[in-house]
Every structure is written in C-alpha cells, then in structure tokens.
mmCIF file of C-alpha atoms and ligand atoms in Angstrom:
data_model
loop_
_atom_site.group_PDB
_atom_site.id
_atom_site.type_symbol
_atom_site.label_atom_id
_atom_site.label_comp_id
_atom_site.label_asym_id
_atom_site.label_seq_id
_atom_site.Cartn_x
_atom_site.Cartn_y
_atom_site.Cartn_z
ATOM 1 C CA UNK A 148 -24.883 61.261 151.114
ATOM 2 C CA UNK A 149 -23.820 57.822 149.605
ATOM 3 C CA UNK A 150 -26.422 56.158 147.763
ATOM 4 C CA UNK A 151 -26.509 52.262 148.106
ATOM 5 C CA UNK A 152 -24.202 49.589 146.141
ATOM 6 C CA UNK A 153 -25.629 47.786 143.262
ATOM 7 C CA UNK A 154 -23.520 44.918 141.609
ATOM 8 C CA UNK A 155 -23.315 44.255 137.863
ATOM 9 C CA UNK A 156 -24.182 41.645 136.649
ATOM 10 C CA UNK A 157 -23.948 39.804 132.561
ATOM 11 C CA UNK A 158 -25.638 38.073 130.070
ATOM 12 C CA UNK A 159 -26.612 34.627 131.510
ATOM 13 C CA UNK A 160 -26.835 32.256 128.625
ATOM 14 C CA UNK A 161 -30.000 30.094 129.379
ATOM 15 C CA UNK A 162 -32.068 33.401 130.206
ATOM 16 C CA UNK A 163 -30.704 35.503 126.985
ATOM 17 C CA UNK A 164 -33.281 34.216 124.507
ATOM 18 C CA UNK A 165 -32.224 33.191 121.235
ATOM 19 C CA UNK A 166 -33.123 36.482 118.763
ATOM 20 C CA UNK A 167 -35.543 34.510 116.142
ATOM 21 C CA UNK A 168 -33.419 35.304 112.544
ATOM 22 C CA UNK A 169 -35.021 37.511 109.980
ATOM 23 C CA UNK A 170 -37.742 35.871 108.151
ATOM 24 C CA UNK A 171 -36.562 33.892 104.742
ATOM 25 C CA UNK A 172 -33.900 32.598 107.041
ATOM 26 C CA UNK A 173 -34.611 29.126 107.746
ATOM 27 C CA UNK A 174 -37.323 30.132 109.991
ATOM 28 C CA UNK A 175 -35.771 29.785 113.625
ATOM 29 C CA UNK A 176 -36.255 27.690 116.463
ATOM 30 C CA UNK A 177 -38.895 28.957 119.069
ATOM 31 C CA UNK A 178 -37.873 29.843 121.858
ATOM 32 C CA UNK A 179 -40.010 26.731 124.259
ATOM 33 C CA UNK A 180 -42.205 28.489 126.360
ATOM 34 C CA UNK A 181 -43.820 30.739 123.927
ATOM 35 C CA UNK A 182 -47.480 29.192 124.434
ATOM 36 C CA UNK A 183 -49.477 30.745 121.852
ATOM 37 C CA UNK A 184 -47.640 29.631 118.400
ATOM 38 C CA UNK A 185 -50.832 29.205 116.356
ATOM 39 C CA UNK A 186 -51.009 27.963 112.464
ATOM 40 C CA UNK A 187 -52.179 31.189 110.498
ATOM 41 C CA UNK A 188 -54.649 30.747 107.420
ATOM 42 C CA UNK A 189 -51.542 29.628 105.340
ATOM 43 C CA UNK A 190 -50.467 27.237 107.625
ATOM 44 C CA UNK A 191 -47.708 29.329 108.794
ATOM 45 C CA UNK A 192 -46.658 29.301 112.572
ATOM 46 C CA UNK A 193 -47.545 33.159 114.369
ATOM 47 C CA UNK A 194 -46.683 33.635 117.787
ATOM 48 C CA UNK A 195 -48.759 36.271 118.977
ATOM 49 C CA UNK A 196 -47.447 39.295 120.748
ATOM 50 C CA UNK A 197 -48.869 41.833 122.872
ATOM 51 C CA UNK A 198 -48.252 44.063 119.736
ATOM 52 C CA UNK A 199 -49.052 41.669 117.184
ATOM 53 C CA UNK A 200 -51.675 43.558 115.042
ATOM 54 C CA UNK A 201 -55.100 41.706 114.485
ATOM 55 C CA UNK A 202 -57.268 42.682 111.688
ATOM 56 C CA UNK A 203 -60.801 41.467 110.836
ATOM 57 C CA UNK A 204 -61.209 39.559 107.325
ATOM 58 C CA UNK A 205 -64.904 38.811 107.595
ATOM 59 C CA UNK A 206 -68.188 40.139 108.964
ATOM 60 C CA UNK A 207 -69.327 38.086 111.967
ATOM 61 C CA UNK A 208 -70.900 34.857 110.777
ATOM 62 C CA UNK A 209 -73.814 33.770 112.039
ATOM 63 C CA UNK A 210 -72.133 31.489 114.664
ATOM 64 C CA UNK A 211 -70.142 34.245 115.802
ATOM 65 C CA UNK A 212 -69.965 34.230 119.616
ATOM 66 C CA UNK A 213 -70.834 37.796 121.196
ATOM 67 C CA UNK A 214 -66.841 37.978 122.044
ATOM 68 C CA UNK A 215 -65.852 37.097 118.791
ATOM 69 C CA UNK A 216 -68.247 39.611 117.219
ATOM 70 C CA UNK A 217 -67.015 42.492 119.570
ATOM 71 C CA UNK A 218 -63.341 41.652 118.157
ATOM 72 C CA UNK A 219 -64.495 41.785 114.887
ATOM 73 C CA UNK A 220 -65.835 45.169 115.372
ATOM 74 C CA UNK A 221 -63.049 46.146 116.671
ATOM 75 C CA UNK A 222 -60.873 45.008 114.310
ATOM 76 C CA UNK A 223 -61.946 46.643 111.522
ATOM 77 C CA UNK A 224 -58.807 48.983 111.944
ATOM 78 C CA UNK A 225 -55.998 47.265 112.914
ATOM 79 C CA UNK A 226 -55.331 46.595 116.519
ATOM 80 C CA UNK A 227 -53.307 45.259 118.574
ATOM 81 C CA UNK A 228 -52.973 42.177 121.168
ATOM 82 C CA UNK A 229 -52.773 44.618 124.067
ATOM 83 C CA UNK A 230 -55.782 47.254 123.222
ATOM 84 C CA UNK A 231 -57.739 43.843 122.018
ATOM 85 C CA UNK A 232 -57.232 43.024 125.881
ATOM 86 C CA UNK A 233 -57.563 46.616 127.421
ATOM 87 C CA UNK A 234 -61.262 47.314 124.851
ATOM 88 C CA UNK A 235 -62.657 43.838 126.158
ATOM 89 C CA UNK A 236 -61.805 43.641 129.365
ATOM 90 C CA UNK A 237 -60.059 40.720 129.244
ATOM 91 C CA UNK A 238 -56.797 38.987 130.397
ATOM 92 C CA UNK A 239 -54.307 38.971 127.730
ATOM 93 C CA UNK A 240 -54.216 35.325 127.858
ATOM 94 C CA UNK A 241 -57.596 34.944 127.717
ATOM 95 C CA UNK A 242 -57.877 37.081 124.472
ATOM 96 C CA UNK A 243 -54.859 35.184 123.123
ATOM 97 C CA UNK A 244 -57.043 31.952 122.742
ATOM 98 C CA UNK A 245 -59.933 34.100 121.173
ATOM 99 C CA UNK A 246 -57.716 35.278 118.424
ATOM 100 C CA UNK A 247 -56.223 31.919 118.150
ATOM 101 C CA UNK A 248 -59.937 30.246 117.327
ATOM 102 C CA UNK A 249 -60.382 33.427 115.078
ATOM 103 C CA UNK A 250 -57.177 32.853 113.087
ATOM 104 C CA UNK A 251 -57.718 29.074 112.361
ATOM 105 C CA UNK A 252 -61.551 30.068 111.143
ATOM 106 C CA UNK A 253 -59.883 32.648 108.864
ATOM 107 C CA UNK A 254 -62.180 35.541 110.333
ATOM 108 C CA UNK A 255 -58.811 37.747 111.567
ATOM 109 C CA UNK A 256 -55.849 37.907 110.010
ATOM 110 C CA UNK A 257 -52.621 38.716 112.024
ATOM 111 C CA UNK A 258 -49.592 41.266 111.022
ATOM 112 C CA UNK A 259 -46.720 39.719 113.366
ATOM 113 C CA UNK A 260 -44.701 42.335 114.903
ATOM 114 C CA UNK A 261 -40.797 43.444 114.454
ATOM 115 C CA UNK A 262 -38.480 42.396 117.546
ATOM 116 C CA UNK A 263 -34.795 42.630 118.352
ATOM 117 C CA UNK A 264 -32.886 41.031 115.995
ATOM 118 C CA UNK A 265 -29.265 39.373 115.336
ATOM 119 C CA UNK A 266 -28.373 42.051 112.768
ATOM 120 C CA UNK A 267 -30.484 44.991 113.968
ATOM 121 C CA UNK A 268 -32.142 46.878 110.891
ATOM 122 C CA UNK A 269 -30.828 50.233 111.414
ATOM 123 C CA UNK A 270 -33.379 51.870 108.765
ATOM 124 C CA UNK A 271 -35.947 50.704 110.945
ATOM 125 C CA UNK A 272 -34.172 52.528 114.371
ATOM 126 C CA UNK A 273 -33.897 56.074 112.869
ATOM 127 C CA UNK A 274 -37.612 55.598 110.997
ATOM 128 C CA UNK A 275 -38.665 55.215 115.139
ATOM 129 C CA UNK A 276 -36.598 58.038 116.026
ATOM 130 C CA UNK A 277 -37.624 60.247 112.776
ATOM 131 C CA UNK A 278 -41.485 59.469 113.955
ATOM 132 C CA UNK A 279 -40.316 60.238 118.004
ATOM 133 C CA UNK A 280 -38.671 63.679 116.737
ATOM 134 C CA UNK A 281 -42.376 65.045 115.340
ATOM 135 C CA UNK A 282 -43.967 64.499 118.834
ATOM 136 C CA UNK B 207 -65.732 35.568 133.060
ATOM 137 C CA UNK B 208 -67.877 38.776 133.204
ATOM 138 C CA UNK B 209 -68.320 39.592 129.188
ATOM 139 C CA UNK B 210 -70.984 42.092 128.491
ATOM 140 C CA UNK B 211 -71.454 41.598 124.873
ATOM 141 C CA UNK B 212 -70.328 43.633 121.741
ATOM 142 C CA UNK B 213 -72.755 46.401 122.180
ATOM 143 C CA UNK B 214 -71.303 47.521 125.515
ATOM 144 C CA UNK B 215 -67.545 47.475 124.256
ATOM 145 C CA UNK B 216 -66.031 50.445 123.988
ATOM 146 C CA UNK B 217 -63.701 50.680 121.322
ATOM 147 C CA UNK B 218 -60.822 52.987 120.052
ATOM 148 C CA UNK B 219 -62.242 56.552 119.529
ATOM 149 C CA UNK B 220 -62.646 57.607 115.343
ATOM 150 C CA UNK B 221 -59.459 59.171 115.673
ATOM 151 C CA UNK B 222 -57.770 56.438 117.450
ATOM 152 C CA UNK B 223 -58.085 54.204 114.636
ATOM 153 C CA UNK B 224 -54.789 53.064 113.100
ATOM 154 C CA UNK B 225 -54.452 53.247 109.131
ATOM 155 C CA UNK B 226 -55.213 50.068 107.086
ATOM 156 C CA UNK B 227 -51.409 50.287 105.732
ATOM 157 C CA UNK B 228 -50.036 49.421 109.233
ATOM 158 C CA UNK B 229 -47.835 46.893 108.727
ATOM 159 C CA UNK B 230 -46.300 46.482 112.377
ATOM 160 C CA UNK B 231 -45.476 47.252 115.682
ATOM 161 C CA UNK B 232 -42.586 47.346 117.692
ATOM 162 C CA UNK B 233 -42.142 47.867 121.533
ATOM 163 C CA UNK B 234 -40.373 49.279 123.812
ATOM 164 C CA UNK B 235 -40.901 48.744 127.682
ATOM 165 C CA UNK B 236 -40.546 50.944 130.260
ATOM 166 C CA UNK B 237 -39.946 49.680 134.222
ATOM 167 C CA UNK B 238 -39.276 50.875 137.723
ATOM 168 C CA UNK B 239 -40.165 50.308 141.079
ATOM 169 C CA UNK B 240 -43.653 51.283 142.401
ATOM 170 C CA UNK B 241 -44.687 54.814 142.191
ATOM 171 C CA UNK B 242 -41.418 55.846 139.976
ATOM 172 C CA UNK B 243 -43.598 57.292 137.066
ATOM 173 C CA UNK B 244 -44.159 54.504 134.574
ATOM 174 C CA UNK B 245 -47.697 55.478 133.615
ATOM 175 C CA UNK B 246 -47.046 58.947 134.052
ATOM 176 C CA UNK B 247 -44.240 58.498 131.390
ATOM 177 C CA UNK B 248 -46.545 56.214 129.113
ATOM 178 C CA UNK B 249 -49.756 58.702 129.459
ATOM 179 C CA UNK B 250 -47.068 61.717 128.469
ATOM 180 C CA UNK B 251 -46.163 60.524 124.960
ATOM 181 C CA UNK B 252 -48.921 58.508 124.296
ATOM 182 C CA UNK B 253 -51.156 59.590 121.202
ATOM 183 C CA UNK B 254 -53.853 57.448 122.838
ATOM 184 C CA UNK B 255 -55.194 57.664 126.515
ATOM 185 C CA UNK B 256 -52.972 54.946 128.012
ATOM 186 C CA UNK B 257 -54.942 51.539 127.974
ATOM 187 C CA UNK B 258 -54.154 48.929 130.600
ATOM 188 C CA UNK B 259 -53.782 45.185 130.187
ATOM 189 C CA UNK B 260 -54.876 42.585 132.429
ATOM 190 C CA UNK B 261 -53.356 39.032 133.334
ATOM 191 C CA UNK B 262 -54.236 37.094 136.276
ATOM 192 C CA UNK B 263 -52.041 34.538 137.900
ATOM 193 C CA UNK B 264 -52.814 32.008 140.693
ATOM 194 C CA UNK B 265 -51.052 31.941 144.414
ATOM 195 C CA UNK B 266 -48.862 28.870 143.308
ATOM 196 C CA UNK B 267 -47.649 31.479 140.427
ATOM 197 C CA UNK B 268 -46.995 34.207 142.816
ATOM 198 C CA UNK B 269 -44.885 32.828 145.453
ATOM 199 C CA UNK B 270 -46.320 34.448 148.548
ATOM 200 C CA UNK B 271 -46.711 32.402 151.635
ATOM 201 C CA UNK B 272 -49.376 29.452 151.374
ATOM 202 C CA UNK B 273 -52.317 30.286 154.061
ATOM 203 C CA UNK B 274 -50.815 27.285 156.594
ATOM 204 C CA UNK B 275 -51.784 24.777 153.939
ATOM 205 C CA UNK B 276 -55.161 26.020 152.952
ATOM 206 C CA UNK B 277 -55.570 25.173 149.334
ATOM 207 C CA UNK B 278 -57.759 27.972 148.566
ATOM 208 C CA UNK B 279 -56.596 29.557 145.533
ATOM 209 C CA UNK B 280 -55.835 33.116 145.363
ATOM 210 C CA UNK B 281 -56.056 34.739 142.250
ATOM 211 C CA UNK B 282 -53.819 38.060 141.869
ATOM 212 C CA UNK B 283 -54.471 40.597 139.244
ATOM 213 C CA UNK B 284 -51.423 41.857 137.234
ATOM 214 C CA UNK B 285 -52.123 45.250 135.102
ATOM 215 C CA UNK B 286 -49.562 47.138 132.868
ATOM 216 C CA UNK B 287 -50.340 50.426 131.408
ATOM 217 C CA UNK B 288 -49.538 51.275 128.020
ATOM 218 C CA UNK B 289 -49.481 53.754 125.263
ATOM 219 C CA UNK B 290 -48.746 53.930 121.456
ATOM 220 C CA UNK B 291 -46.987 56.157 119.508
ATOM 221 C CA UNK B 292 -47.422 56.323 115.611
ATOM 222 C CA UNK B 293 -44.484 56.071 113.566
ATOM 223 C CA UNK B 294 -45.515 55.963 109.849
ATOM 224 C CA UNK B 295 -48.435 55.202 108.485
ATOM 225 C CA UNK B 296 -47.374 51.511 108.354
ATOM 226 C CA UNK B 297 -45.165 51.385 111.862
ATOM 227 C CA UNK B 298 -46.132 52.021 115.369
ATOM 228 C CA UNK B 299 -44.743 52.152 118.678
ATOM 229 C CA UNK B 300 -46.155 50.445 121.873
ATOM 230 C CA UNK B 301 -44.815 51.567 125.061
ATOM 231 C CA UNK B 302 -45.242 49.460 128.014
ATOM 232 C CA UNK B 303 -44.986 50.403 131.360
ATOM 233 C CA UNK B 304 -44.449 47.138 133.941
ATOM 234 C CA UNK B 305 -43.547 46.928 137.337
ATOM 235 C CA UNK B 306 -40.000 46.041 138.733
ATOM 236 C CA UNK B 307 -40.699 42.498 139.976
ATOM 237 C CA UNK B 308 -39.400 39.982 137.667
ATOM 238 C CA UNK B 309 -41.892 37.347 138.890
ATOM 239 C CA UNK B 310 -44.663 38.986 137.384
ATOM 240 C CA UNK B 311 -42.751 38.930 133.522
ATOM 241 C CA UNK B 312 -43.735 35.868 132.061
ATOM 242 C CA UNK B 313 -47.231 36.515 132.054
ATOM 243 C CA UNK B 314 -46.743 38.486 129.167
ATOM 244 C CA UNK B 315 -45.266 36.445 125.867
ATOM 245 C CA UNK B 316 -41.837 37.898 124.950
ATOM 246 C CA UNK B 317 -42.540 40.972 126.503
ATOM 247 C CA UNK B 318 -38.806 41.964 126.952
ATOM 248 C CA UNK B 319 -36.822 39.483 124.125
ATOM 249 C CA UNK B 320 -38.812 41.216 121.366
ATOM 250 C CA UNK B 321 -38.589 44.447 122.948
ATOM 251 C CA UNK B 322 -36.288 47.351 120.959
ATOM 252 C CA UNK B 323 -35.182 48.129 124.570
ATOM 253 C CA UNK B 324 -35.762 49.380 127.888
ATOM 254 C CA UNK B 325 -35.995 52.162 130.262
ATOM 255 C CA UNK B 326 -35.022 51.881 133.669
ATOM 256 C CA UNK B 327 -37.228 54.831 135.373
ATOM 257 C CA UNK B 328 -35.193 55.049 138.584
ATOM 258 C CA UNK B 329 -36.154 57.327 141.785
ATOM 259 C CA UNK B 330 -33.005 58.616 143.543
ATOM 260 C CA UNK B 331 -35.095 57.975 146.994
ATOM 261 C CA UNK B 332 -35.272 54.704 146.343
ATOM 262 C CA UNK B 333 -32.549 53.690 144.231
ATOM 263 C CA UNK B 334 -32.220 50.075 145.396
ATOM 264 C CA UNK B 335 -35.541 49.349 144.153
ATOM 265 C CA UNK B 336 -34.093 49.131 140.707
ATOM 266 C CA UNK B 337 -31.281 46.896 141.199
ATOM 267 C CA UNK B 338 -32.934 44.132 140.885
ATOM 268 C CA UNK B 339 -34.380 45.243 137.466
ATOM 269 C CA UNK B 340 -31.548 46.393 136.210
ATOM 270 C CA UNK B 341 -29.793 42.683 136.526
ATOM 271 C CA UNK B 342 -32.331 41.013 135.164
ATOM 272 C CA UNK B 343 -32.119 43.210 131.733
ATOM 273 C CA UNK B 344 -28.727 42.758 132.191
ATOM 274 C CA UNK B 345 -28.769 38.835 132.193
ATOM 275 C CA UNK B 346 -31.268 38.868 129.496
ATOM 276 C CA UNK B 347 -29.127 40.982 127.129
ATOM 277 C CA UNK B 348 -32.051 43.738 126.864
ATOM 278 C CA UNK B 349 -30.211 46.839 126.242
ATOM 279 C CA UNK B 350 -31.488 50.147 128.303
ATOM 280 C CA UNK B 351 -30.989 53.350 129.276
ATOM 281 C CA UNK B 352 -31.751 54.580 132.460
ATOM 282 C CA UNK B 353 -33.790 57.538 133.419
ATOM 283 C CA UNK B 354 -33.865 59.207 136.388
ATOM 284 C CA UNK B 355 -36.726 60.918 137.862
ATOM 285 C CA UNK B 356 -36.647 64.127 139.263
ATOM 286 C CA UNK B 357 -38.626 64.472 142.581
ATOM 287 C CA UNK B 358 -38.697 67.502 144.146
ATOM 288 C CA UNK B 359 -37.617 65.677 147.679
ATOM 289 C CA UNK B 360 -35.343 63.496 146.232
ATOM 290 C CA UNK B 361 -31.422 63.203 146.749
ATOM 291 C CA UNK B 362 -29.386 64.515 143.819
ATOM 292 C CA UNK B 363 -26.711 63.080 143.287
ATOM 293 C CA UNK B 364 -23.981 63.543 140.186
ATOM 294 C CA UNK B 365 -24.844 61.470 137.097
ATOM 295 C CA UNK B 366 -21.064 59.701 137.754
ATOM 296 C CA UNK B 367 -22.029 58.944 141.199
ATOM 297 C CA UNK B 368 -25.238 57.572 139.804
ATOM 298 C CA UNK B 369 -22.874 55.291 137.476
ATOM 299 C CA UNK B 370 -20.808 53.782 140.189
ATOM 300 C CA UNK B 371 -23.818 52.811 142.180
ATOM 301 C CA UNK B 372 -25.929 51.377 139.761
ATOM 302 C CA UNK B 373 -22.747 49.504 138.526
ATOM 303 C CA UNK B 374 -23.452 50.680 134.953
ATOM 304 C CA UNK B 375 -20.918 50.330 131.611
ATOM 305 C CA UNK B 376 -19.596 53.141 130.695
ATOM 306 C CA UNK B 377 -21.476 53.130 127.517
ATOM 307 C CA UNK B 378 -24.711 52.672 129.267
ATOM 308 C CA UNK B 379 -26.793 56.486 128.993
ATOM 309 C CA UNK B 380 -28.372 57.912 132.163
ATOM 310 C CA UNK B 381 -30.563 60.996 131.475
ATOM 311 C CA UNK B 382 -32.647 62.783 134.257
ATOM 312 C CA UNK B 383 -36.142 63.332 133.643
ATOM 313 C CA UNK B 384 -39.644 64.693 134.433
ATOM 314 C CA UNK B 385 -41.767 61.984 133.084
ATOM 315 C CA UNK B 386 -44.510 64.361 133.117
ATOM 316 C CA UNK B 387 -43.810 66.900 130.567
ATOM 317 C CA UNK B 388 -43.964 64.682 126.912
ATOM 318 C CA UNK B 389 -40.664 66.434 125.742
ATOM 319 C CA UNK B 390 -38.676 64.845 128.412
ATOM 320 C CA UNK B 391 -39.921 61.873 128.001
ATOM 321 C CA UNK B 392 -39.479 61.863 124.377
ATOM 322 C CA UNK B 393 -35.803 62.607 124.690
ATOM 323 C CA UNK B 394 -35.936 59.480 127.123
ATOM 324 C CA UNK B 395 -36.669 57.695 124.564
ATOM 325 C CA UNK B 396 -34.898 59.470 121.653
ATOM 326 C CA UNK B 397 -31.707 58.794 124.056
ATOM 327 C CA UNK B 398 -32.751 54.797 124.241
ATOM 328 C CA UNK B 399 -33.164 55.208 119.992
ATOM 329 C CA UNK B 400 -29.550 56.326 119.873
ATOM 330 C CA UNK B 401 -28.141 53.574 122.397
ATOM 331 C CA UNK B 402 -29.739 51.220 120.371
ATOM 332 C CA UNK B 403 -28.396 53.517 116.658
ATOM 333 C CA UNK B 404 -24.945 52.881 118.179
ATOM 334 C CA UNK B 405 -25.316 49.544 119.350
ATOM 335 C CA UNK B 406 -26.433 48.300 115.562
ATOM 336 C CA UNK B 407 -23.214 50.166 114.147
ATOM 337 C CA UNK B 408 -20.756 48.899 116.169
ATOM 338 C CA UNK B 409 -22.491 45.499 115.908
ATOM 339 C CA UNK B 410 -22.424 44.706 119.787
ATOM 340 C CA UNK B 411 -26.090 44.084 119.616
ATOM 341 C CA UNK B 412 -26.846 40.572 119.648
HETATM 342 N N1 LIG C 570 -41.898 65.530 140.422
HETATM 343 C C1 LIG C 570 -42.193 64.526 139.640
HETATM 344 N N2 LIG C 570 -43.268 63.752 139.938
HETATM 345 C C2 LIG C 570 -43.560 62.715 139.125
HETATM 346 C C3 LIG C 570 -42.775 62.422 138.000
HETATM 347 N N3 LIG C 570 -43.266 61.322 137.406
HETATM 348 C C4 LIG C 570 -44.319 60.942 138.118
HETATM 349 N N4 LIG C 570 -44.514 61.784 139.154
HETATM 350 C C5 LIG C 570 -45.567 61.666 140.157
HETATM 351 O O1 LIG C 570 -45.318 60.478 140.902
HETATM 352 C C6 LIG C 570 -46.533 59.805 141.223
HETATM 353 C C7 LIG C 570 -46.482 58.361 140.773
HETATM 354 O O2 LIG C 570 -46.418 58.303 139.362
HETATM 355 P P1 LIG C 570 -46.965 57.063 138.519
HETATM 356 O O3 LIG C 570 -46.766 57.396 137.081
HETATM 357 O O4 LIG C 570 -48.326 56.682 138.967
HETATM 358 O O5 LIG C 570 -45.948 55.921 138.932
HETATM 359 P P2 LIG C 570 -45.988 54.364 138.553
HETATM 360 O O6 LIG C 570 -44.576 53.954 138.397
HETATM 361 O O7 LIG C 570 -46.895 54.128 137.409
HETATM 362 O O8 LIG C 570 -46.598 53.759 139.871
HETATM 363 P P3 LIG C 570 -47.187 52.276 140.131
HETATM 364 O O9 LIG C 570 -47.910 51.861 138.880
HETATM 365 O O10 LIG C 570 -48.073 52.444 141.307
HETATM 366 O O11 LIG C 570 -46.000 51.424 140.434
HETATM 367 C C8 LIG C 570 -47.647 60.604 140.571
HETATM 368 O O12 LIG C 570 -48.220 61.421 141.552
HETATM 369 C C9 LIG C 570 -46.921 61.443 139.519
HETATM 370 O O13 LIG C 570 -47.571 62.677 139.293
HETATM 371 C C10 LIG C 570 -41.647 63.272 137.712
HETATM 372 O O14 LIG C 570 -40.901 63.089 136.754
HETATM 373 N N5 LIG C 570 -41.404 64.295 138.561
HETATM 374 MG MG1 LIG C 571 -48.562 52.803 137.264
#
C-alpha cells in the first residue's frame, strides 16, 4: 500500500515571526498582533503568554471583585496563564484582561516565560531534557 | 459570563502547587488531526491531571458558511488540553495539545513562535490529515519531530516510506509511538529535546 503525497513546503518570511532577542538587547520589536502587551508595575512592557506565570503580591483589597479575589487565591503559588483559565472557567482571553487590570493595580506580579530564541540557550535545552529523563 | 465566585473555584490540589522559586515556563506543543492522541499524550506525562483551556471565537472568525445571510452570530468553543511537567524547582514545562486546523491558532498569543518545538502526532490511517500541519510549522520555522502513532488497525509502513510521503528533511526525526504509556511519550519528547540540542549546535536554529 502507498500512502498519500504530501509536498514540502519552507519558511515563508511574513509568517516566520521575528524571535524577540534576549532581554538587555535593545528590547525587540513586537511582533503586531500580540494584543495583550500590558505595562508591568515598573512600567515595563509584558506580553502575556499562556505560560506566563502569575503570582499574587497582595491579599484581596477590599474592592476586590469576586474574580479577582479567586485569582488571588489562586495565585498564591505561582500559576500559569493557561491553569488561571482552566481553574476559573474562563476563556483565555477573557482571563488575559483580568490579569492585565491586576498587573497595573500591582496586586499580581508576572514571571514572563522563555521562548525560542535567535541564539538558542543550549544550557537551558539539556536542563529540559535532564528534568524529562527523571520522569 | 457564568462566574460562580471564589468559594466555588477549584484550585490546584496541595501537591499541585508549584514552588515559590519558579522562575519560568517554557512550552512545547503537541498537534495532530482529530482523534490522533494529543490528550492521551499530554495526560501520559503530565504531573498534573491535564487541564483544558477555553477560547471562544465568533462565526465571522471561523469561516464556515454564513446561514443565507442571517446575521445571527454563532459562537464556537475552542478547547486545548494541556499538561505540565516540572523541570527544576525554578523551570517548568507546559505541554499543549491543539488540534490540526490552523484557523483555530491565533486564538492563543504566540502559541507556536515561543514554543521550544513541536510534535506532529501523525496516524498512519489518516496520514493526510497532517499535511496541512506539517506546512504550516514548516512556513513558520517551528522545528518538530514527528511521532507516529501506533494503532493496532493501522497501516505500517517503513519509517523511509513515511519520509518520502510526508516530504520530510532528512534531518527531520520520526519516532513511532504509543502515546499512552508515559515512557514513550517521554522519549517523544526527549527525541524533539535532541532535534532542538542539535539544531542550537550547528546554529541552523533561527
Ligand atoms: N493503540 C493506541 N491507541 C491510542 C494511542 N493514543 C491514543 N489512543 C486512543 O485513541 C483515542 C483518541 O485519543 P485522544 O488522545 O482522545 O486523541 P485526540 O487527538 O486528543 O482527539 P481529539 O481531541 O478528539 O482530536 C483514545 O481512545 C485513545 O485511547 C496510541 O498510541 N495507541
Ligand atoms: Mg483531545
């Protein structure tokens, strides 16, 4: 039996998106149609990531909605974007906004995650596949 | 919205906590066709029961036929399944499993550029249902591995014919797998880890 014909295909420029540099390194240009870039409580720029990891920095104030108050519970251990979503039962992009508001108050703080980069840190590929072996 | 309050959430389980020294996360996402294994891959290595995320997108974002110009929105549900791995006590590894259909990527910020890399869970019944996939990664400069499922019912064919017609680089690993035993699915990943080891040495990754 033959199985079916796929063709290959390569790297199209406009959909390869540019690898944002190392931090230190002049920052980066984001890539446009990341929608949740958000100032954190230093006025830095965060995008937040299903695996960016939120973590409380305050008991629920007094104004606290009852969704912000259930994050902050949660977050007393860090957690992340996604299980933020999958605990509340809410869409991501919906929780995205919550966190925002929660960032600019200063009630969470958020731990950006480590993607792809330029110059791949290799230390950080066999620390992943030292932690994979111990499964 | 239908939010219950704080006292109903459910949270992470004592032991599901993550350490206060956890620095970051990294990801790695795992896709196929429907019904190739993706959660049953995610649920296998997972330290945590596998969690699902929700995002819901409108008719107009879908691209299904319009109901003969009704303009009665439509709103479709979107779910991906995923799992996390601990690393170190300050690094941690999310494992997402998403379906095939490129349309449906963009609900999710960056979920493939920031991604380590990807597995291509392919089903040897249904092999066509990963081409598309497989282009797209390919176009996006995601580097993968593919994995192929073994199903009891399913064609076998030798890994070299499996090469040819997926149209895969040389360099590109394809490893068969039961995505329901965790070792297995470990080495899937272990075997994406070294791809992407290589990859940084030889500096093609860019
Ligand atoms: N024999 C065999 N069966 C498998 C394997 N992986 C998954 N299955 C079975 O295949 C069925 C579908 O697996 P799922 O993990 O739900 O597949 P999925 O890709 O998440 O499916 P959708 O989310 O519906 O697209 C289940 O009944 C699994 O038990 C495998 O490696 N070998
Ligand atoms: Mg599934």
């Amino acid at each position: 039996m033959t199985p079916p014909q796929r063709q290959r295909r390569h790297p199209s420029p406009e959909l390869v998106e540019p690898v944002p540099k190392p931090e230190g390194e002049g920052g980066g240009k984001r890539p446009p149609e990341r929608l949740y870039v958000v100032a954190g409580p230093d006025g830095e720029r965060a995008d937040l990531d299903l695996v960016t990891l939120i973590v409380a920095r305050a008991d629920p104030p007094p104004s606290a909605t009852p969704e912000q108050t259930a994050m902050l519970r949660l977050t007393t251990a860090p957690l992340s974007v996604a299980e933020l979503s999958a605990y509340l039962n809410l869409p991501f992009s919906v929780v995205t906004v919550l966190i925002t508001e929660m960032l600019t108050a200063g009630l969470v703080q958020a731990r950006a995650p480590i993607v792809r980069q330029a110059l791949p840190d290799r230390s950080l590929l066999e620390a992943v596949m030292h932690g994979l072996q111990r499964l | 919205m239908d939010f219950k309050g704080s006292d109903t959430i459910p949270g992470p389980r004592t032991e599901d906590h993550l350490p206060h020294t956890a620095q970051a996360a990294v990801k790695i996402v795992i896709v196929g066709g429907f019904g190739v294994g993706k959660t049953t891959m995610v649920g296998s290595v997972s330290e945590i029961r596998p969690l699902t995320t929700e995002e819901t997108m409108t008719q107009a974002g879908i691209g299904v036929d319009d109901n003969f110009g009704s303009d009665t929105k439509t709103a479709t549900t979107v779910a991906m399944d995923f799992g996390r791995i601990s690393i170190t006590d300050q690094l941690v590894l999310y494992l997402f499993g998403t379906p095939g259909q490129e349309r449906f990527w963009f609900l999710w910020n960056g979920l493939f550029e920031g991604a380590l890399g990807a597995v291509v869970l392919v089903d040897t019944r249904r092999l066509e249902v990963s081409f598309d996939v497989i282009g797209r990664l390919e176009e996006r400069g995601v580097p993968f591995v593919v994995a192929v499922n073994s199903f009891p019912d399913g064609p076998r064919y030798p890994v070299e014919d499996l090469r040819s017609a997926l149209d895969l680089a040389p360099d590109i690993p394809i490893v068969e797998c039961d995505a329901r035993r965790r070792a297995s699915s470990r080495d899937v990943l272990m075997t994406l880890m070294r791809f992407l080891h290589s990859l940084a040495m030889t500096g093609a990754l860019t």
